[in-house]
């Protein structure tokens, strides 16, 4: 058990203590059950092709909006990426550190942002569909 006491704190000081408590809680959850983000490839006209290389350390995205350029995203240390076996156009990002897992997911999202077009019309991209844990409770 971890016990954290705070006396006579308010404002930013109380916020700092609460942040430290959240980091400790995320570390405990990370090493016991892990974090997993699921991302879906969304496209309208041009199907997005993806490949995973380097034993789940690198994601390559091809044919985004019909472009010839290949996007390569390297996962951070301790983060692995795999293609979903049962769902088409889905990848699963997993690891013990929630900060690194979410940062890797945001790098994938940012690499496939639509620029210089009307984003209401061009909804193509890679979006987070679910945030779960690696070990799911049987409730």
GROMACS .gro file of C-alpha atoms in nm:
model
  139
    1UNK     CA    1   0.000   0.000   0.000
    2UNK     CA    2   0.107   0.355  -0.065
    3UNK     CA    3  -0.012   0.633   0.161
    4UNK     CA    4   0.026   0.998   0.067
    5UNK     CA    5  -0.060   1.268   0.319
    6UNK     CA    6  -0.099   1.636   0.248
    7UNK     CA    7  -0.145   1.902   0.508
    8UNK     CA    8  -0.238   2.264   0.449
    9UNK     CA    9  -0.214   2.248   0.071
   10UNK     CA   10  -0.434   2.421  -0.179
   11UNK     CA   11  -0.433   2.527  -0.539
   12UNK     CA   12  -0.127   2.431  -0.741
   13UNK     CA   13   0.034   2.242  -0.454
   14UNK     CA   14  -0.266   2.012  -0.419
   15UNK     CA   15  -0.271   1.969  -0.797
   16UNK     CA   16   0.094   1.859  -0.799
   17UNK     CA   17   0.028   1.598  -0.531
   18UNK     CA   18  -0.277   1.470  -0.717
   19UNK     CA   19  -0.071   1.444  -1.037
   20UNK     CA   20   0.195   1.242  -0.854
   21UNK     CA   21  -0.077   1.009  -0.722
   22UNK     CA   22  -0.215   0.962  -1.074
   23UNK     CA   23   0.133   0.878  -1.208
   24UNK     CA   24   0.185   0.619  -0.935
   25UNK     CA   25  -0.158   0.469  -1.007
   26UNK     CA   26  -0.083   0.452  -1.382
   27UNK     CA   27   0.250   0.281  -1.310
   28UNK     CA   28   0.080   0.016  -1.096
   29UNK     CA   29  -0.188  -0.047  -1.360
   30UNK     CA   30   0.074  -0.054  -1.635
   31UNK     CA   31   0.291  -0.326  -1.486
   32UNK     CA   32  -0.001  -0.539  -1.368
   33UNK     CA   33  -0.243  -0.532  -1.664
   34UNK     CA   34  -0.091  -0.296  -1.925
   35UNK     CA   35  -0.246  -0.038  -2.159
   36UNK     CA   36  -0.383  -0.095  -2.509
   37UNK     CA   37  -0.510   0.149  -2.771
   38UNK     CA   38  -0.699   0.031  -3.079
   39UNK     CA   39  -0.684   0.247  -3.392
   40UNK     CA   40  -0.893   0.216  -3.709
   41UNK     CA   41  -0.800   0.318  -4.063
   42UNK     CA   42  -1.083   0.526  -4.210
   43UNK     CA   43  -1.091   0.596  -4.584
   44UNK     CA   44  -1.342   0.686  -4.851
   45UNK     CA   45  -1.187   0.648  -5.197
   46UNK     CA   46  -0.828   0.530  -5.159
   47UNK     CA   47  -0.773   0.228  -4.933
   48UNK     CA   48  -0.496   0.285  -4.681
   49UNK     CA   49  -0.229   0.014  -4.685
   50UNK     CA   50  -0.023  -0.049  -4.374
   51UNK     CA   51   0.264  -0.273  -4.277
   52UNK     CA   52   0.432  -0.353  -3.949
   53UNK     CA   53   0.805  -0.409  -3.950
   54UNK     CA   54   1.080  -0.465  -3.699
   55UNK     CA   55   0.885  -0.702  -3.470
   56UNK     CA   56   0.614  -0.445  -3.396
   57UNK     CA   57   0.841  -0.141  -3.367
   58UNK     CA   58   0.765   0.041  -3.695
   59UNK     CA   59   0.439   0.116  -3.878
   60UNK     CA   60   0.442   0.214  -4.245
   61UNK     CA   61   0.136   0.371  -4.407
   62UNK     CA   62   0.097   0.383  -4.785
   63UNK     CA   63  -0.163   0.524  -5.027
   64UNK     CA   64  -0.311   0.777  -4.783
   65UNK     CA   65  -0.543   0.995  -4.998
   66UNK     CA   66  -0.378   0.836  -5.303
   67UNK     CA   67  -0.039   0.989  -5.226
   68UNK     CA   68   0.279   0.814  -5.332
   69UNK     CA   69   0.463   0.915  -5.016
   70UNK     CA   70   0.514   0.645  -4.754
   71UNK     CA   71   0.471   0.745  -4.391
   72UNK     CA   72   0.691   0.569  -4.134
   73UNK     CA   73   0.614   0.592  -3.764
   74UNK     CA   74   0.855   0.447  -3.508
   75UNK     CA   75   0.705   0.327  -3.182
   76UNK     CA   76   0.860   0.448  -2.857
   77UNK     CA   77   1.057   0.216  -2.626
   78UNK     CA   78   0.839  -0.048  -2.462
   79UNK     CA   79   0.551  -0.003  -2.709
   80UNK     CA   80   0.453  -0.269  -2.963
   81UNK     CA   81   0.202  -0.257  -3.246
   82UNK     CA   82   0.019  -0.548  -3.407
   83UNK     CA   83  -0.253  -0.579  -3.668
   84UNK     CA   84  -0.588  -0.698  -3.538
   85UNK     CA   85  -0.668  -1.055  -3.638
   86UNK     CA   86  -1.047  -1.029  -3.632
   87UNK     CA   87  -1.113  -0.667  -3.742
   88UNK     CA   88  -1.009  -0.536  -4.081
   89UNK     CA   89  -0.809  -0.209  -4.094
   90UNK     CA   90  -0.731  -0.201  -3.722
   91UNK     CA   91  -0.403  -0.192  -3.529
   92UNK     CA   92  -0.348  -0.247  -3.158
   93UNK     CA   93  -0.084  -0.049  -2.969
   94UNK     CA   94   0.015  -0.189  -2.630
   95UNK     CA   95   0.268  -0.127  -2.357
   96UNK     CA   96   0.323  -0.066  -1.987
   97UNK     CA   97   0.362   0.313  -1.992
   98UNK     CA   98   0.038   0.498  -2.069
   99UNK     CA   99   0.231   0.811  -2.172
  100UNK     CA  100   0.437   0.627  -2.432
  101UNK     CA  101   0.140   0.428  -2.565
  102UNK     CA  102  -0.074   0.740  -2.604
  103UNK     CA  103   0.214   0.938  -2.757
  104UNK     CA  104   0.272   0.664  -3.015
  105UNK     CA  105  -0.100   0.665  -3.098
  106UNK     CA  106  -0.100   1.043  -3.136
  107UNK     CA  107   0.204   1.028  -3.367
  108UNK     CA  108   0.013   0.787  -3.592
  109UNK     CA  109  -0.292   1.014  -3.582
  110UNK     CA  110  -0.087   1.326  -3.662
  111UNK     CA  111   0.097   1.162  -3.951
  112UNK     CA  112  -0.235   1.100  -4.130
  113UNK     CA  113  -0.401   1.436  -4.080
  114UNK     CA  114  -0.571   1.586  -4.384
  115UNK     CA  115  -0.416   1.920  -4.471
  116UNK     CA  116  -0.518   2.190  -4.721
  117UNK     CA  117  -0.859   2.030  -4.777
  118UNK     CA  118  -1.202   2.067  -4.621
  119UNK     CA  119  -1.189   1.835  -4.318
  120UNK     CA  120  -1.569   1.810  -4.314
  121UNK     CA  121  -1.552   1.639  -4.653
  122UNK     CA  122  -1.222   1.450  -4.625
  123UNK     CA  123  -1.267   1.235  -4.314
  124UNK     CA  124  -0.985   0.996  -4.402
  125UNK     CA  125  -0.727   0.918  -4.135
  126UNK     CA  126  -0.629   0.687  -3.852
  127UNK     CA  127  -0.842   0.734  -3.542
  128UNK     CA  128  -0.841   0.588  -3.190
  129UNK     CA  129  -1.143   0.362  -3.158
  130UNK     CA  130  -1.093   0.214  -2.812
  131UNK     CA  131  -0.875   0.254  -2.502
  132UNK     CA  132  -0.854  -0.063  -2.295
  133UNK     CA  133  -0.615  -0.271  -2.089
  134UNK     CA  134  -0.415  -0.565  -2.221
  135UNK     CA  135  -0.566  -0.797  -1.960
  136UNK     CA  136  -0.943  -0.742  -1.961
  137UNK     CA  137  -1.144  -0.825  -1.647
  138UNK     CA  138  -1.406  -1.097  -1.682
  139UNK     CA  139  -1.708  -0.914  -1.537
   0.00000   0.00000   0.00000
